[in-house]
């Protein structure tokens, strides 16, 4: 299987960590989404990463869909089946992904929109969403199962990405999340290799 990814993407990092946890071999192919390369668009017409190409040439995209596929492929190694544990894992994963979405949108406003056309109230709204999500995420840490799940990888990917895109924010505003991330490599030693990073 091949996954199109960017080293900085929290969503791609989540997928790559999940694959490693499940002992699935992935060929990682760097993709510049801004350039809209043909091989990425062939795998995902939306031009977003991560996008997974299966051995038979069919494709999957969106990190949650890909992780669900890994979970089914490996007999449930990523998502618990008990109703309460399933609910907790999926809710935490959705919260982490939603925070990442809001923060990415706030960055894109600066990166891609000319200064005279930027809309600060919209950016502020995205940041409020993220801050509410981070506050909720702190309270959810105790609901994470002992065994690693998609929720663990979503949270670790988000927080690792924030470490360089929003440097110091976790330590100053959400120290419990910063402490959780600092301890995560003990549970998942491959984090240092697969975490989001600037290329």
PDB file of C-alpha atoms in Angstrom:
ATOM      1  CA  UNK A   1       0.000   0.000   0.000  1.00  0.00           C
ATOM      2  CA  UNK A   2       1.093   3.572  -0.690  1.00  0.00           C
ATOM      3  CA  UNK A   3       0.083   6.664   1.240  1.00  0.00           C
ATOM      4  CA  UNK A   4       0.401  10.180  -0.101  1.00  0.00           C
ATOM      5  CA  UNK A   5       1.416  12.444   2.743  1.00  0.00           C
ATOM      6  CA  UNK A   6       3.208  15.581   3.856  1.00  0.00           C
ATOM      7  CA  UNK A   7       5.637  15.455   6.768  1.00  0.00           C
ATOM      8  CA  UNK A   8       3.850  18.350   8.453  1.00  0.00           C
ATOM      9  CA  UNK A   9       0.288  17.022   8.130  1.00  0.00           C
ATOM     10  CA  UNK A  10      -1.319  15.894  11.395  1.00  0.00           C
ATOM     11  CA  UNK A  11      -3.836  13.789   9.473  1.00  0.00           C
ATOM     12  CA  UNK A  12      -1.118  11.972   7.552  1.00  0.00           C
ATOM     13  CA  UNK A  13       0.839  11.434  10.766  1.00  0.00           C
ATOM     14  CA  UNK A  14      -2.236   9.859  12.371  1.00  0.00           C
ATOM     15  CA  UNK A  15      -2.593   7.403   9.488  1.00  0.00           C
ATOM     16  CA  UNK A  16       1.086   6.497   9.413  1.00  0.00           C
ATOM     17  CA  UNK A  17       1.132   5.903  13.189  1.00  0.00           C
ATOM     18  CA  UNK A  18      -1.988   3.759  12.976  1.00  0.00           C
ATOM     19  CA  UNK A  19      -0.438   1.659  10.211  1.00  0.00           C
ATOM     20  CA  UNK A  20       2.743   1.141  12.211  1.00  0.00           C
ATOM     21  CA  UNK A  21       0.733   0.119  15.272  1.00  0.00           C
ATOM     22  CA  UNK A  22      -1.099  -2.447  13.130  1.00  0.00           C
ATOM     23  CA  UNK A  23       2.160  -3.754  11.592  1.00  0.00           C
ATOM     24  CA  UNK A  24       1.010  -2.710   8.126  1.00  0.00           C
ATOM     25  CA  UNK A  25       3.653  -1.917   5.526  1.00  0.00           C
ATOM     26  CA  UNK A  26       3.167   1.475   3.878  1.00  0.00           C
ATOM     27  CA  UNK A  27       5.178   3.168   1.188  1.00  0.00           C
ATOM     28  CA  UNK A  28       5.047   6.871   2.032  1.00  0.00           C
ATOM     29  CA  UNK A  29       4.989   9.204  -0.983  1.00  0.00           C
ATOM     30  CA  UNK A  30       5.475  12.924  -0.382  1.00  0.00           C
ATOM     31  CA  UNK A  31       2.838  15.078  -2.060  1.00  0.00           C
ATOM     32  CA  UNK A  32       2.674  18.860  -2.435  1.00  0.00           C
ATOM     33  CA  UNK A  33      -1.057  19.547  -2.368  1.00  0.00           C
ATOM     34  CA  UNK A  34      -0.558  23.134  -3.559  1.00  0.00           C
ATOM     35  CA  UNK A  35       0.909  21.837  -6.832  1.00  0.00           C
ATOM     36  CA  UNK A  36      -2.023  19.423  -7.345  1.00  0.00           C
ATOM     37  CA  UNK A  37       0.146  16.583  -8.689  1.00  0.00           C
ATOM     38  CA  UNK A  38      -1.562  14.155 -11.054  1.00  0.00           C
ATOM     39  CA  UNK A  39      -0.757  11.054  -9.002  1.00  0.00           C
ATOM     40  CA  UNK A  40      -2.370  12.564  -5.894  1.00  0.00           C
ATOM     41  CA  UNK A  41      -5.440  13.712  -7.836  1.00  0.00           C
ATOM     42  CA  UNK A  42      -5.748  10.210  -9.256  1.00  0.00           C
ATOM     43  CA  UNK A  43      -5.825   8.841  -5.707  1.00  0.00           C
ATOM     44  CA  UNK A  44      -8.065  11.582  -4.317  1.00  0.00           C
ATOM     45  CA  UNK A  45      -9.950  13.918  -6.665  1.00  0.00           C
ATOM     46  CA  UNK A  46     -10.174  16.416  -3.790  1.00  0.00           C
ATOM     47  CA  UNK A  47      -6.385  16.731  -3.852  1.00  0.00           C
ATOM     48  CA  UNK A  48      -6.069  16.268  -0.100  1.00  0.00           C
ATOM     49  CA  UNK A  49      -3.789  14.131   2.010  1.00  0.00           C
ATOM     50  CA  UNK A  50      -3.576  11.501   3.278  1.00  0.00           C
ATOM     51  CA  UNK A  51      -4.704   9.355   0.362  1.00  0.00           C
ATOM     52  CA  UNK A  52      -4.144   5.602   0.379  1.00  0.00           C
ATOM     53  CA  UNK A  53      -3.614   3.445  -2.701  1.00  0.00           C
ATOM     54  CA  UNK A  54      -4.366  -0.210  -2.015  1.00  0.00           C
ATOM     55  CA  UNK A  55      -2.526  -3.148  -3.547  1.00  0.00           C
ATOM     56  CA  UNK A  56      -5.242  -3.564  -6.184  1.00  0.00           C
ATOM     57  CA  UNK A  57      -5.021   0.106  -7.201  1.00  0.00           C
ATOM     58  CA  UNK A  58      -8.236   1.246  -5.518  1.00  0.00           C
ATOM     59  CA  UNK A  59      -7.996   4.239  -3.234  1.00  0.00           C
ATOM     60  CA  UNK A  60      -9.210   5.529   0.104  1.00  0.00           C
ATOM     61  CA  UNK A  61      -8.998   9.035   1.497  1.00  0.00           C
ATOM     62  CA  UNK A  62      -9.725  10.998   4.642  1.00  0.00           C
ATOM     63  CA  UNK A  63      -7.735   9.928   7.674  1.00  0.00           C
ATOM     64  CA  UNK A  64     -10.756   8.529   9.511  1.00  0.00           C
ATOM     65  CA  UNK A  65     -11.777   6.370   6.562  1.00  0.00           C
ATOM     66  CA  UNK A  66      -8.232   5.083   6.155  1.00  0.00           C
ATOM     67  CA  UNK A  67      -7.907   4.297   9.867  1.00  0.00           C
ATOM     68  CA  UNK A  68     -11.272   2.527   9.793  1.00  0.00           C
ATOM     69  CA  UNK A  69      -9.963   0.424   6.911  1.00  0.00           C
ATOM     70  CA  UNK A  70      -6.831  -0.469   8.892  1.00  0.00           C
ATOM     71  CA  UNK A  71      -9.011  -1.371  11.866  1.00  0.00           C
ATOM     72  CA  UNK A  72     -11.178  -3.718   9.799  1.00  0.00           C
ATOM     73  CA  UNK A  73      -8.196  -5.145   7.961  1.00  0.00           C
ATOM     74  CA  UNK A  74      -6.516  -6.131  11.236  1.00  0.00           C
ATOM     75  CA  UNK A  75      -9.496  -7.403  13.192  1.00  0.00           C
ATOM     76  CA  UNK A  76     -10.153  -4.358  15.354  1.00  0.00           C
ATOM     77  CA  UNK A  77      -6.708  -3.220  16.505  1.00  0.00           C
ATOM     78  CA  UNK A  78      -7.569   0.483  16.498  1.00  0.00           C
ATOM     79  CA  UNK A  79     -11.129   0.946  17.760  1.00  0.00           C
ATOM     80  CA  UNK A  80     -12.678  -0.915  20.711  1.00  0.00           C
ATOM     81  CA  UNK A  81     -16.006  -2.596  20.075  1.00  0.00           C
ATOM     82  CA  UNK A  82     -17.689  -2.075  23.446  1.00  0.00           C
ATOM     83  CA  UNK A  83     -20.226   0.715  23.072  1.00  0.00           C
ATOM     84  CA  UNK A  84     -18.885   3.036  25.799  1.00  0.00           C
ATOM     85  CA  UNK A  85     -15.249   2.612  24.774  1.00  0.00           C
ATOM     86  CA  UNK A  86     -16.162   2.975  21.083  1.00  0.00           C
ATOM     87  CA  UNK A  87     -18.026   6.213  21.817  1.00  0.00           C
ATOM     88  CA  UNK A  88     -15.124   7.650  23.813  1.00  0.00           C
ATOM     89  CA  UNK A  89     -12.525   6.812  21.167  1.00  0.00           C
ATOM     90  CA  UNK A  90     -14.551   8.142  18.254  1.00  0.00           C
ATOM     91  CA  UNK A  91     -15.492  11.328  20.130  1.00  0.00           C
ATOM     92  CA  UNK A  92     -11.888  12.060  21.108  1.00  0.00           C
ATOM     93  CA  UNK A  93     -10.698  11.393  17.555  1.00  0.00           C
ATOM     94  CA  UNK A  94     -13.380  13.688  16.120  1.00  0.00           C
ATOM     95  CA  UNK A  95     -12.496  16.420  18.621  1.00  0.00           C
ATOM     96  CA  UNK A  96      -8.781  16.253  17.805  1.00  0.00           C
ATOM     97  CA  UNK A  97      -9.471  16.251  14.062  1.00  0.00           C
ATOM     98  CA  UNK A  98     -11.894  19.162  14.420  1.00  0.00           C
ATOM     99  CA  UNK A  99      -9.337  21.220  16.335  1.00  0.00           C
ATOM    100  CA  UNK A 100      -6.782  20.559  13.602  1.00  0.00           C
ATOM    101  CA  UNK A 101      -9.298  21.593  10.927  1.00  0.00           C
ATOM    102  CA  UNK A 102     -10.051  24.896  12.694  1.00  0.00           C
ATOM    103  CA  UNK A 103      -6.401  25.738  13.291  1.00  0.00           C
ATOM    104  CA  UNK A 104      -5.428  24.869   9.713  1.00  0.00           C
ATOM    105  CA  UNK A 105      -8.174  27.147   8.383  1.00  0.00           C
ATOM    106  CA  UNK A 106      -6.875  29.990  10.532  1.00  0.00           C
ATOM    107  CA  UNK A 107      -3.356  29.467   9.143  1.00  0.00           C
ATOM    108  CA  UNK A 108      -4.588  29.258   5.551  1.00  0.00           C
ATOM    109  CA  UNK A 109      -6.234  32.657   5.891  1.00  0.00           C
ATOM    110  CA  UNK A 110      -2.774  34.156   6.411  1.00  0.00           C
ATOM    111  CA  UNK A 111      -0.900  31.868   4.042  1.00  0.00           C
ATOM    112  CA  UNK A 112      -3.139  32.039   0.989  1.00  0.00           C
ATOM    113  CA  UNK A 113      -5.255  35.182   1.232  1.00  0.00           C
ATOM    114  CA  UNK A 114      -3.775  38.615   0.473  1.00  0.00           C
ATOM    115  CA  UNK A 115      -3.557  40.771   3.598  1.00  0.00           C
ATOM    116  CA  UNK A 116      -6.135  43.295   2.381  1.00  0.00           C
ATOM    117  CA  UNK A 117      -8.671  40.478   1.904  1.00  0.00           C
ATOM    118  CA  UNK A 118      -8.200  38.672   5.197  1.00  0.00           C
ATOM    119  CA  UNK A 119     -11.192  38.503   7.487  1.00  0.00           C
ATOM    120  CA  UNK A 120     -10.027  38.591  11.090  1.00  0.00           C
ATOM    121  CA  UNK A 121     -13.465  37.853  12.638  1.00  0.00           C
ATOM    122  CA  UNK A 122     -13.531  34.572  10.692  1.00  0.00           C
ATOM    123  CA  UNK A 123     -10.016  33.706  11.900  1.00  0.00           C
ATOM    124  CA  UNK A 124     -11.027  34.558  15.458  1.00  0.00           C
ATOM    125  CA  UNK A 125     -14.025  32.236  15.165  1.00  0.00           C
ATOM    126  CA  UNK A 126     -11.773  29.350  14.075  1.00  0.00           C
ATOM    127  CA  UNK A 127      -9.431  30.008  16.989  1.00  0.00           C
ATOM    128  CA  UNK A 128     -12.361  30.045  19.432  1.00  0.00           C
ATOM    129  CA  UNK A 129     -13.475  26.670  18.068  1.00  0.00           C
ATOM    130  CA  UNK A 130      -9.986  25.305  18.574  1.00  0.00           C
ATOM    131  CA  UNK A 131      -9.696  26.691  22.101  1.00  0.00           C
ATOM    132  CA  UNK A 132     -13.041  25.180  23.114  1.00  0.00           C
ATOM    133  CA  UNK A 133     -11.940  21.890  21.581  1.00  0.00           C
ATOM    134  CA  UNK A 134      -8.624  21.907  23.433  1.00  0.00           C
ATOM    135  CA  UNK A 135     -10.404  22.585  26.723  1.00  0.00           C
ATOM    136  CA  UNK A 136     -12.718  19.645  26.045  1.00  0.00           C
ATOM    137  CA  UNK A 137      -9.818  17.447  24.994  1.00  0.00           C
ATOM    138  CA  UNK A 138      -8.089  18.011  28.327  1.00  0.00           C
ATOM    139  CA  UNK A 139     -11.136  16.680  30.137  1.00  0.00           C
ATOM    140  CA  UNK A 140     -11.300  13.653  27.808  1.00  0.00           C
ATOM    141  CA  UNK A 141      -7.766  12.390  28.427  1.00  0.00           C
ATOM    142  CA  UNK A 142      -8.996  10.147  31.226  1.00  0.00           C
ATOM    143  CA  UNK A 143     -11.382   8.433  28.804  1.00  0.00           C
ATOM    144  CA  UNK A 144      -8.579   7.157  26.576  1.00  0.00           C
ATOM    145  CA  UNK A 145      -8.231   3.365  26.826  1.00  0.00           C
ATOM    146  CA  UNK A 146      -4.948   1.862  27.975  1.00  0.00           C
ATOM    147  CA  UNK A 147      -4.433   0.184  24.604  1.00  0.00           C
ATOM    148  CA  UNK A 148      -3.573   2.467  21.707  1.00  0.00           C
ATOM    149  CA  UNK A 149      -6.419   3.561  19.436  1.00  0.00           C
ATOM    150  CA  UNK A 150      -7.112   5.989  16.614  1.00  0.00           C
ATOM    151  CA  UNK A 151      -7.922   8.541  19.314  1.00  0.00           C
ATOM    152  CA  UNK A 152      -4.392   8.329  20.737  1.00  0.00           C
ATOM    153  CA  UNK A 153      -2.894   8.834  17.296  1.00  0.00           C
ATOM    154  CA  UNK A 154      -5.234  11.714  16.438  1.00  0.00           C
ATOM    155  CA  UNK A 155      -4.396  13.519  19.688  1.00  0.00           C
ATOM    156  CA  UNK A 156      -0.652  12.888  19.372  1.00  0.00           C
ATOM    157  CA  UNK A 157      -0.652  14.079  15.756  1.00  0.00           C
ATOM    158  CA  UNK A 158      -2.601  17.244  16.584  1.00  0.00           C
ATOM    159  CA  UNK A 159      -0.453  18.170  19.572  1.00  0.00           C
ATOM    160  CA  UNK A 160       2.797  17.405  17.751  1.00  0.00           C
ATOM    161  CA  UNK A 161       1.696  19.610  14.844  1.00  0.00           C
ATOM    162  CA  UNK A 162       0.741  22.416  17.224  1.00  0.00           C
ATOM    163  CA  UNK A 163       4.252  22.243  18.658  1.00  0.00           C
ATOM    164  CA  UNK A 164       5.650  23.938  15.545  1.00  0.00           C
ATOM    165  CA  UNK A 165       2.609  25.733  14.111  1.00  0.00           C
ATOM    166  CA  UNK A 166       1.473  27.226  17.451  1.00  0.00           C
ATOM    167  CA  UNK A 167       4.700  27.033  19.412  1.00  0.00           C
ATOM    168  CA  UNK A 168       4.292  27.420  23.174  1.00  0.00           C
ATOM    169  CA  UNK A 169       0.474  27.431  23.118  1.00  0.00           C
ATOM    170  CA  UNK A 170       0.057  24.047  24.780  1.00  0.00           C
ATOM    171  CA  UNK A 171       2.666  24.660  27.446  1.00  0.00           C
ATOM    172  CA  UNK A 172       1.217  28.048  28.397  1.00  0.00           C
ATOM    173  CA  UNK A 173      -2.491  27.295  28.034  1.00  0.00           C
ATOM    174  CA  UNK A 174      -2.990  23.512  28.187  1.00  0.00           C
ATOM    175  CA  UNK A 175      -0.168  21.973  30.261  1.00  0.00           C
ATOM    176  CA  UNK A 176      -2.046  18.701  30.765  1.00  0.00           C
ATOM    177  CA  UNK A 177      -2.070  18.170  27.014  1.00  0.00           C
ATOM    178  CA  UNK A 178       1.619  19.103  26.801  1.00  0.00           C
ATOM    179  CA  UNK A 179       2.420  16.589  29.565  1.00  0.00           C
ATOM    180  CA  UNK A 180       0.381  13.881  27.836  1.00  0.00           C
ATOM    181  CA  UNK A 181       2.290  14.419  24.596  1.00  0.00           C
ATOM    182  CA  UNK A 182       5.640  14.346  26.386  1.00  0.00           C
ATOM    183  CA  UNK A 183       4.760  10.913  27.797  1.00  0.00           C
ATOM    184  CA  UNK A 184       3.291   9.500  24.570  1.00  0.00           C
ATOM    185  CA  UNK A 185       6.590   8.162  23.132  1.00  0.00           C
ATOM    186  CA  UNK A 186       6.792   5.808  26.123  1.00  0.00           C
ATOM    187  CA  UNK A 187       3.587   4.162  24.889  1.00  0.00           C
ATOM    188  CA  UNK A 188       4.455   4.468  21.185  1.00  0.00           C
ATOM    189  CA  UNK A 189       8.212   4.640  20.587  1.00  0.00           C
ATOM    190  CA  UNK A 190       7.789   5.220  16.834  1.00  0.00           C
ATOM    191  CA  UNK A 191       6.274   8.635  17.551  1.00  0.00           C
ATOM    192  CA  UNK A 192       9.661  10.312  17.159  1.00  0.00           C
ATOM    193  CA  UNK A 193       9.925   8.950  13.632  1.00  0.00           C
ATOM    194  CA  UNK A 194       6.308   9.445  12.533  1.00  0.00           C
ATOM    195  CA  UNK A 195       5.260  12.636  14.310  1.00  0.00           C
ATOM    196  CA  UNK A 196       4.346  15.693  12.252  1.00  0.00           C
ATOM    197  CA  UNK A 197       7.395  17.802  11.465  1.00  0.00           C
ATOM    198  CA  UNK A 198       8.537  20.571   9.203  1.00  0.00           C
ATOM    199  CA  UNK A 199      10.264  18.988   6.222  1.00  0.00           C
TER     200      UNK A 199
END
